[in-house]
Short mmCIF file of C-alpha atoms and ligand atoms in Angstrom, two decimals:
data_model
loop_
_atom_site.label_atom_id
_atom_site.label_comp_id
_atom_site.label_asym_id
_atom_site.label_seq_id
_atom_site.Cartn_x
_atom_site.Cartn_y
_atom_site.Cartn_z
CA MET A 1 185.76 153.88 -11.59
CA PRO A 2 182.27 155.33 -11.86
CA ASP A 3 182.58 156.78 -15.40
CA LEU A 4 182.37 155.64 -19.01
CA ARG A 5 185.92 155.55 -19.81
CA GLY A 6 186.87 152.56 -22.23
CA LYS A 7 182.92 151.55 -22.27
CA ARG A 8 181.97 150.36 -25.73
CA ILE A 9 178.61 151.97 -26.53
CA LEU A 10 176.53 151.26 -29.58
CA LEU A 11 174.51 154.41 -30.47
CA GLY A 12 171.47 154.01 -32.50
CA VAL A 13 170.20 157.14 -33.95
CA THR A 14 166.65 157.23 -35.57
CA GLY A 15 164.56 159.68 -37.43
CA SER A 16 163.62 162.37 -35.22
CA ILE A 17 164.53 165.97 -35.44
CA ALA A 18 166.28 165.53 -32.20
CA ALA A 19 168.96 163.53 -34.22
CA TYR A 20 171.29 166.58 -34.16
CA LYS A 21 171.33 166.48 -30.20
CA ALA A 22 172.65 162.77 -30.58
CA ALA A 23 175.72 164.40 -32.23
CA ASP A 24 176.24 166.27 -28.96
CA TRP A 25 175.70 163.25 -26.82
CA LEU A 26 178.26 161.65 -29.03
CA ARG A 27 180.77 164.41 -28.37
CA SER A 28 180.25 164.01 -24.77
CA LEU A 29 180.76 160.28 -24.86
CA VAL A 30 183.86 160.71 -26.82
CA LYS A 31 185.12 163.19 -24.23
CA GLU A 32 184.72 160.61 -21.52
CA GLU A 33 186.74 158.25 -23.64
CA ALA A 34 183.87 155.88 -24.33
CA ARG A 35 184.18 153.91 -27.73
CA VAL A 36 181.29 154.60 -29.63
CA THR A 37 179.81 152.92 -32.79
CA VAL A 38 177.05 154.69 -34.52
CA VAL A 39 174.19 153.07 -36.18
CA MET A 40 171.72 155.17 -38.11
CA THR A 41 168.39 154.51 -39.73
CA GLU A 42 167.51 155.81 -43.01
CA ALA A 43 165.20 158.34 -41.67
CA ALA A 44 167.98 159.62 -39.24
CA GLU A 45 169.98 160.41 -42.25
CA ARG A 46 167.45 162.87 -43.53
CA PHE A 47 168.13 164.91 -40.50
CA VAL A 48 171.70 164.73 -40.11
CA SER A 49 174.63 163.27 -42.28
CA PRO A 50 176.40 160.40 -41.40
CA LEU A 51 179.50 162.40 -41.90
CA THR A 52 178.86 164.24 -38.73
CA PHE A 53 178.66 161.20 -36.68
CA SER A 54 181.76 159.58 -38.33
CA ALA A 55 183.76 162.56 -37.83
CA LEU A 56 182.88 162.58 -34.20
CA SER A 57 183.30 159.03 -33.48
CA GLY A 58 186.39 158.52 -35.52
CA GLN A 59 184.75 155.78 -37.48
CA SER A 60 182.43 154.97 -40.08
CA VAL A 61 178.94 154.97 -39.47
CA TYR A 62 176.70 151.61 -39.97
CA ARG A 63 173.67 152.41 -42.18
CA ASP A 64 172.49 149.45 -43.96
CA MET A 65 172.53 145.72 -43.64
CA PHE A 66 173.28 145.24 -47.34
CA ASP A 67 175.60 148.05 -48.16
CA GLU A 68 178.70 146.03 -47.77
CA ALA A 69 180.38 142.91 -49.13
CA PRO A 70 178.11 139.81 -48.50
CA ASP A 71 180.93 138.56 -45.99
CA ARG A 72 180.21 141.63 -43.79
CA ILE A 73 176.64 141.23 -43.57
CA MET A 74 176.73 138.74 -40.56
CA ALA A 75 179.38 141.12 -38.86
CA HIS A 76 176.86 144.03 -38.95
CA ILE A 77 174.36 141.89 -37.20
CA ASN A 78 176.91 140.77 -34.61
CA LEU A 79 177.89 144.39 -33.93
CA SER A 80 176.18 144.19 -30.42
CA ARG A 81 178.91 141.49 -29.39
CA GLU A 82 181.63 144.21 -29.50
CA ALA A 83 179.65 146.48 -27.41
CA ASP A 84 178.77 146.86 -23.69
CA ALA A 85 175.63 148.54 -24.13
CA ILE A 86 173.26 150.00 -26.65
CA LEU A 87 171.69 153.59 -26.57
CA VAL A 88 169.19 154.57 -28.88
CA ALA A 89 168.86 158.21 -29.06
CA PRO A 90 166.56 159.74 -30.05
CA ALA A 91 164.03 156.79 -30.30
CA THR A 92 161.12 157.58 -32.60
CA ALA A 93 157.67 155.98 -32.11
CA GLN A 94 158.49 154.06 -35.17
CA THR A 95 161.63 152.41 -33.73
CA ILE A 96 159.94 151.85 -30.47
CA ALA A 97 157.08 149.99 -32.57
CA ARG A 98 159.67 147.97 -34.47
CA LEU A 99 161.54 146.72 -31.40
CA ALA A 100 158.19 146.07 -29.38
CA HIS A 101 157.09 143.70 -32.22
CA GLY A 102 160.56 142.02 -32.75
CA MET A 103 160.85 143.31 -36.39
CA ALA A 104 164.24 143.01 -37.90
CA ASP A 105 163.63 145.21 -41.15
CA ASN A 106 166.48 147.61 -40.69
CA LEU A 107 170.19 147.27 -39.48
CA LEU A 108 169.35 149.13 -35.98
CA SER A 109 166.39 146.59 -35.29
CA THR A 110 168.16 143.62 -36.40
CA VAL A 111 171.09 144.34 -34.13
CA ILE A 112 169.02 144.89 -31.18
CA LEU A 113 166.85 141.82 -31.64
CA ALA A 114 170.09 139.99 -31.96
CA ALA A 115 171.84 141.84 -28.78
CA ARG A 116 172.34 140.14 -25.36
CA ILE A 117 173.59 143.41 -23.75
CA PRO A 118 171.46 146.18 -21.90
CA VAL A 119 169.47 148.43 -24.06
CA ILE A 120 168.49 152.13 -22.99
CA ILE A 121 165.90 153.59 -25.10
CA CYS A 122 165.50 157.57 -25.11
CA PRO A 123 162.18 158.65 -26.90
CA ALA A 124 161.74 161.77 -28.57
CA MET A 125 158.65 162.59 -30.43
CA ASN A 126 155.40 164.63 -30.60
CA SER A 127 153.44 164.50 -27.32
CA PHE A 128 150.38 163.01 -28.92
CA MET A 129 152.41 160.26 -30.49
CA LEU A 130 154.10 159.61 -27.09
CA SER A 131 150.84 159.50 -25.18
CA HIS A 132 149.03 157.47 -27.69
CA PRO A 133 148.11 154.02 -26.22
CA ALA A 134 149.83 152.24 -28.99
CA THR A 135 153.05 153.78 -28.21
CA GLN A 136 152.42 153.57 -24.28
CA ASP A 137 151.87 149.82 -24.91
CA ASN A 138 154.84 149.33 -26.87
CA ILE A 139 156.97 151.12 -24.06
CA ARG A 140 155.65 148.72 -21.40
CA ARG A 141 156.04 145.72 -23.46
CA LEU A 142 159.79 146.73 -24.03
CA GLU A 143 160.31 147.18 -20.55
CA SER A 144 158.66 143.82 -19.79
CA PHE A 145 161.67 142.58 -21.88
CA GLY A 146 164.07 144.36 -19.53
CA TYR A 147 164.80 147.42 -21.82
CA HIS A 148 165.61 150.66 -20.22
CA PHE A 149 163.55 153.93 -20.74
CA VAL A 150 164.88 157.47 -20.21
CA GLN A 151 161.94 159.60 -19.62
CA PRO A 152 161.61 162.33 -22.22
CA GLY A 153 161.45 166.02 -20.93
CA SER A 154 158.72 168.44 -21.18
CA GLY A 155 158.79 171.77 -22.93
CA GLU A 156 158.48 173.27 -26.48
CA LEU A 157 158.58 170.45 -29.21
CA ALA A 158 160.15 171.07 -32.68
CA CYS A 159 156.49 170.59 -34.01
CA GLY A 160 155.43 173.81 -32.12
CA GLU A 161 153.49 171.97 -29.49
CA ILE A 162 154.32 172.19 -25.84
CA GLY A 163 154.17 168.79 -23.89
CA ASP A 164 156.27 165.93 -23.13
CA GLY A 165 158.23 164.06 -25.84
CA ARG A 166 161.63 166.16 -25.58
CA LEU A 167 164.92 164.19 -25.78
CA SER A 168 165.88 164.12 -22.21
CA ASP A 169 169.09 165.98 -21.25
CA TRP A 170 172.31 163.98 -21.66
CA ASP A 171 172.93 164.13 -17.72
CA VAL A 172 169.62 161.86 -17.37
CA ALA A 173 170.69 159.44 -20.16
CA ARG A 174 174.28 159.39 -18.75
CA GLU A 175 173.14 158.32 -15.20
CA THR A 176 171.04 155.44 -16.73
CA LEU A 177 174.01 154.57 -18.82
CA LEU A 178 176.34 154.64 -15.83
CA SER A 179 173.97 152.68 -13.56
CA LEU A 180 174.22 149.69 -16.09
CA PHE A 181 178.07 149.49 -15.21
CA GLN A 182 177.50 149.60 -11.24
CA PRO A 183 176.48 147.00 -8.88
CA ASN A 184 172.82 147.10 -7.90
CA ASP A 185 173.89 146.68 -4.17
CA LEU A 186 171.54 149.45 -2.69
CA LYS A 187 168.55 147.98 -4.54
CA GLY A 188 165.61 148.00 -2.12
CA GLN A 189 167.06 150.78 0.13
CA THR A 190 166.02 154.20 0.74
CA VAL A 191 168.86 156.64 1.59
CA LEU A 192 168.17 160.03 3.09
CA ILE A 193 170.89 162.40 2.21
CA THR A 194 171.55 165.98 3.34
CA ALA A 195 173.84 168.36 1.42
CA GLY A 196 175.02 171.98 1.30
CA PRO A 197 175.03 174.82 3.84
CA THR A 198 172.19 176.30 5.60
CA ARG A 199 171.42 179.97 5.63
CA GLU A 200 170.32 181.77 8.96
CA ALA A 201 168.72 185.28 8.30
CA LEU A 202 169.95 188.38 10.23
CA ASP A 203 167.49 190.71 8.49
CA PRO A 204 165.64 190.77 5.01
CA ALA A 205 169.05 191.55 3.40
CA ARG A 206 171.63 189.36 5.03
CA PHE A 207 172.32 185.73 6.49
CA LEU A 208 174.73 183.68 8.17
CA THR A 209 176.20 180.77 6.29
CA ASN A 210 179.30 178.77 5.46
CA ARG A 211 181.28 177.70 2.62
CA SER A 212 179.90 174.32 1.82
CA SER A 213 179.15 173.80 -1.94
CA GLY A 214 176.91 170.57 -1.59
CA LYS A 215 179.36 168.49 -3.98
CA MET A 216 180.02 165.80 -1.52
CA GLY A 217 176.31 165.26 -0.96
CA PHE A 218 175.36 165.55 -4.42
CA ALA A 219 178.05 163.00 -5.25
CA LEU A 220 176.42 160.47 -2.63
CA ALA A 221 172.94 161.18 -4.25
CA ARG A 222 174.11 160.32 -7.68
CA THR A 223 176.18 157.28 -6.79
CA ALA A 224 173.49 155.81 -4.56
CA ARG A 225 170.81 156.17 -7.31
CA ARG A 226 173.31 154.52 -9.86
CA ARG A 227 173.69 151.60 -7.40
CA GLY A 228 169.84 150.99 -7.11
CA ALA A 229 168.69 152.98 -4.19
CA GLU A 230 165.69 155.15 -3.78
CA VAL A 231 167.24 158.43 -2.83
CA ILE A 232 165.80 161.44 -1.05
CA LEU A 233 168.23 164.42 -1.03
CA VAL A 234 167.50 167.40 1.41
CA ALA A 235 169.68 170.36 0.31
CA GLY A 236 170.30 173.74 1.46
CA PRO A 237 170.85 176.55 -0.95
CA VAL A 238 173.49 175.29 -3.49
CA GLN A 239 174.27 176.00 -7.22
CA LEU A 240 174.06 172.50 -8.38
CA SER A 241 171.24 170.93 -10.51
CA ASP A 242 169.17 168.13 -8.95
CA PRO A 243 170.50 164.75 -10.13
CA PRO A 244 168.16 162.92 -12.14
CA GLY A 245 165.85 160.10 -10.51
CA ILE A 246 165.82 161.26 -7.00
CA GLU A 247 163.44 163.32 -4.38
CA ALA A 248 164.88 166.63 -3.94
CA VAL A 249 163.83 168.68 -1.11
CA HIS A 250 165.12 172.30 -1.05
CA VAL A 251 165.49 174.05 2.18
CA THR A 252 167.08 177.28 3.49
CA THR A 253 167.54 177.21 7.42
CA ALA A 254 168.55 174.50 9.74
CA GLU A 255 165.32 174.37 11.23
CA GLU A 256 163.71 173.63 7.96
CA MET A 257 166.27 170.94 7.19
CA ARG A 258 165.53 169.45 10.49
CA ARG A 259 161.79 169.36 9.62
CA ALA A 260 162.38 167.84 6.33
CA VAL A 261 164.81 165.28 7.56
CA MET A 262 162.34 164.20 10.53
CA ASP A 263 159.45 164.02 8.42
CA ARG A 264 161.27 161.59 6.16
CA ALA A 265 163.92 159.58 8.43
CA THR A 266 161.53 156.90 9.13
CA THR A 267 161.22 155.65 5.64
CA ALA A 268 165.17 155.63 5.47
CA ASP A 269 167.22 152.57 5.74
CA VAL A 270 170.19 154.90 5.77
CA VAL A 271 170.82 158.47 6.58
CA VAL A 272 173.93 160.27 5.68
CA LYS A 273 174.14 163.75 6.90
CA SER A 274 176.70 165.58 4.69
CA ALA A 275 175.20 168.93 5.08
CA ALA A 276 177.29 171.62 6.97
CA VAL A 277 174.26 172.77 9.11
CA ALA A 278 174.89 176.21 10.84
CA ASP A 279 175.42 175.47 14.50
CA PHE A 280 174.05 178.93 15.48
CA ARG A 281 171.23 181.29 14.13
CA PRO A 282 170.41 185.00 15.09
CA LEU A 283 168.12 185.06 18.01
CA VAL A 284 165.93 187.41 16.02
CA CYS A 285 165.94 188.27 12.43
CA ALA A 286 165.11 191.89 12.31
CA ASP A 287 162.03 192.97 10.36
CA HIS A 288 163.89 195.58 8.55
CA LYS A 289 167.28 195.95 6.99
CA ILE A 290 169.99 196.64 10.08
CA LYS A 291 171.40 200.32 9.54
CA LYS A 292 174.90 201.01 9.45
CA GLY A 293 174.70 204.25 11.39
CA GLN A 294 176.18 202.68 14.58
CA GLN A 295 179.56 202.16 15.39
CA GLY A 296 179.19 198.48 15.93
CA ILE A 297 176.55 196.02 16.78
CA GLN A 298 176.40 192.96 19.07
CA LEU A 299 174.71 189.72 17.53
CA ASP A 300 172.92 187.40 19.91
CA LEU A 301 173.11 183.90 18.42
CA ILE A 302 171.41 180.70 19.66
CA LYS A 303 172.05 177.27 19.04
CA ASN A 304 170.42 175.34 16.19
CA PRO A 305 169.02 171.76 16.73
CA ASP A 306 171.73 169.30 16.02
CA ILE A 307 169.73 167.09 13.66
CA LEU A 308 172.16 164.11 13.58
CA ALA A 309 172.50 163.97 17.34
CA GLU A 310 168.56 164.05 17.54
CA LEU A 311 168.63 160.96 15.01
CA GLY A 312 171.16 159.45 17.00
CA ALA A 313 169.25 159.70 20.23
CA MET A 314 166.11 158.02 18.91
CA ARG A 315 167.89 155.23 16.97
CA THR A 316 166.00 152.72 15.34
CA HIS A 317 167.53 149.14 15.14
CA GLY A 318 168.86 148.57 11.60
CA ARG A 319 169.07 152.06 10.45
CA ILE A 320 172.61 153.14 9.53
CA LEU A 321 173.29 156.74 10.48
CA VAL A 322 176.45 158.58 8.96
CA GLY A 323 177.65 161.85 10.00
CA PHE A 324 180.33 164.05 8.28
CA ALA A 325 183.02 166.09 10.50
CA ALA A 326 184.79 168.87 8.63
CA GLU A 327 187.79 169.73 10.91
CA SER A 328 190.91 171.90 10.59
CA ARG A 329 192.69 170.02 13.51
CA ASP A 330 192.68 166.71 15.61
CA HIS A 331 190.84 165.11 12.80
CA ALA A 332 190.78 161.58 14.14
CA ASP A 333 190.16 162.59 17.80
CA GLU A 334 187.09 164.64 16.93
CA GLY A 335 185.85 162.10 14.59
CA GLN A 336 185.83 159.55 17.54
CA ARG A 337 184.09 161.99 19.86
CA LYS A 338 181.43 162.96 17.50
CA LEU A 339 180.83 159.13 16.68
CA ARG A 340 180.16 158.53 20.47
CA GLU A 341 178.50 161.77 21.43
CA LYS A 342 176.12 161.86 18.33
CA ASN A 343 175.68 158.09 18.70
CA VAL A 344 176.10 157.47 14.85
CA ASP A 345 177.64 154.45 12.94
CA LEU A 346 180.06 156.03 11.00
CA MET A 347 181.69 159.38 10.82
CA VAL A 348 183.41 160.77 7.56
CA VAL A 349 186.04 163.09 8.66
CA ASN A 350 187.91 165.61 6.22
CA ASP A 351 190.52 168.25 6.54
CA ILE A 352 188.98 171.65 5.53
CA LEU A 353 192.09 173.25 5.47
CA GLY A 354 193.65 170.91 2.51
CA ALA A 355 193.65 172.42 -0.90
CA SER A 356 192.28 169.33 -2.56
CA THR A 357 190.10 168.34 0.35
CA GLY A 358 188.28 171.47 1.39
CA PHE A 359 185.26 173.53 0.24
CA ASP A 360 183.89 173.58 -3.45
CA VAL A 361 186.77 171.27 -4.85
CA GLU A 362 185.99 168.26 -6.90
CA THR A 363 188.04 166.06 -4.78
CA ASN A 364 188.14 164.66 -1.25
CA GLN A 365 190.32 162.94 1.23
CA VAL A 366 188.60 161.41 4.30
CA THR A 367 188.99 159.03 7.08
CA LEU A 368 185.98 156.72 7.82
CA ILE A 369 185.70 156.05 11.37
CA ASP A 370 183.31 153.46 12.85
CA ARG A 371 183.00 151.61 16.13
CA ARG A 372 185.89 149.18 15.16
CA GLU A 373 188.37 150.89 12.69
CA ALA A 374 189.49 154.17 11.32
CA LEU A 375 190.27 153.87 7.51
CA THR A 376 191.96 156.55 5.79
CA LEU A 377 191.08 156.92 2.03
CA PRO A 378 193.56 158.24 -0.66
CA LEU A 379 192.68 161.37 -2.42
CA LEU A 380 189.82 160.71 -4.70
CA SER A 381 186.98 162.37 -6.77
CA LYS A 382 184.03 163.21 -4.65
CA GLU A 383 182.15 160.51 -6.53
CA GLU A 384 184.71 157.73 -5.96
CA THR A 385 184.56 158.83 -2.19
CA ALA A 386 180.91 158.41 -2.03
CA ASP A 387 181.13 155.09 -3.51
CA ARG A 388 183.60 154.09 -0.86
CA ILE A 389 181.41 155.49 1.77
CA TRP A 390 178.37 153.05 0.29
CA ASP A 391 180.95 150.20 0.48
CA LYS A 392 181.66 150.89 3.95
CA VAL A 393 177.80 151.22 4.71
CA LEU A 394 176.96 148.11 3.16
CA GLN A 395 179.75 146.39 5.24
CA LEU A 396 178.18 147.86 8.51
CA GLN A 397 174.83 146.51 7.46
CA SER A 398 176.15 142.96 6.84
CA GLU A 399 178.03 143.15 10.19
CA SER A 400 175.15 144.32 12.13
CA SER A 401 172.76 141.79 10.49
CA ALA A 402 175.49 138.86 11.37
CA ALA A 403 175.59 140.14 14.97
O1 C5P B 501 179.15 168.64 15.48
P1 C5P B 501 179.31 168.83 14.19
O2 C5P B 501 178.64 170.07 13.59
O3 C5P B 501 180.88 169.11 13.61
O4 C5P B 501 179.11 167.57 13.36
C1 C5P B 501 178.83 167.43 12.07
C2 C5P B 501 177.80 166.41 11.55
O5 C5P B 501 176.51 166.87 12.41
C3 C5P B 501 177.45 166.42 10.32
O6 C5P B 501 177.00 165.21 9.80
C4 C5P B 501 176.22 167.54 10.14
O7 C5P B 501 175.39 167.28 9.01
C5 C5P B 501 175.67 167.24 11.58
N1 C5P B 501 174.90 168.30 12.19
C6 C5P B 501 173.49 168.41 12.27
N2 C5P B 501 172.67 169.39 12.80
C7 C5P B 501 173.70 170.62 13.35
C8 C5P B 501 174.99 170.51 13.13
C9 C5P B 501 175.81 169.29 12.52
O8 C5P B 501 172.86 167.44 11.86
N3 C5P B 501 172.96 171.56 13.88
#
């Protein structure tokens, strides 16, 4: 399951004004049923009371190496043995410097020095402190030790300055955390994914489109990133925020999507076309709003380019092409037909009439049709479905390299 349920996270909170945001992150982790143990530095306690974190985590907060009975001191140092990952958020310049130099002068730095589990550091500080060569050197040093960093965001900082150094959004840290618990089996591959609908203008106010939400394509992008791929996501107009750590290209029409895909397809090892591209577009887009004075109007539509078929026609050996087919009847036959006609390796077929498998829902139930077999998956979340599609892509790649 690509989520944080049951994962044991050691949350290290250090003395930045952003410490209050860590309380919110803790809430999100607890909501996902992660088991969180909190370690605070002395400076962090100046910003937020340990009581807040113990109330939210349901257990007492660890603060000082020497505040318990002597026989518990070693237990403190070994806290990381009972965790799957350490998340330091917010991480101050001071804590980063401590860790970079192997200091063990407070509980958190001691626990991290003694840890053999992944460590994620989420810096939050004044932008000059962040860009200072000393801090940048320390970050590089920690990266060379294998520590993971979550890029701080940009914007207005608590000190009043504008620049880099804001604690990242939770979503960004969550993706890094999730990637630790995933196989890195797409590492070294570039995947190009299309998502969402396209819009074809009729006049300056109106357009033709469809009900695609883009959720399936975005789930594919997030899961591929977590599994180590470089991801290019070409998205039509959707109400979703770009997944962190990917290259997002926003387009409106089928023709724009085609150009964006063709410009980038040569770099891709896998192309997954989950977008619901409009099959037709108005022959002309009126310069001015079409008036309703008339009894009725005739619309002339012409065919849009079939991007997937075009990619299928100019196949490069080794590149896997995946298409989607949203069908309301004859699913399997339609999937087989499109697999052949578009010359692709895999068709993902789903029933758009199903209540849990159609548009704008969080779940999907698909059949994966390749040249050898048809595999019907159970009803799954879109992220789980996406992971099963990646598993299938990896299987097809290993079969084709063995052939
Ligand atoms: O033929 P049909 O539209 O049902 O095929 C669906 C698949 O083809 C999807 O993968 C979709 O992204 C792709 N497609 C395309 N260009 C179009 C229409 C569909 O790439 N103009």
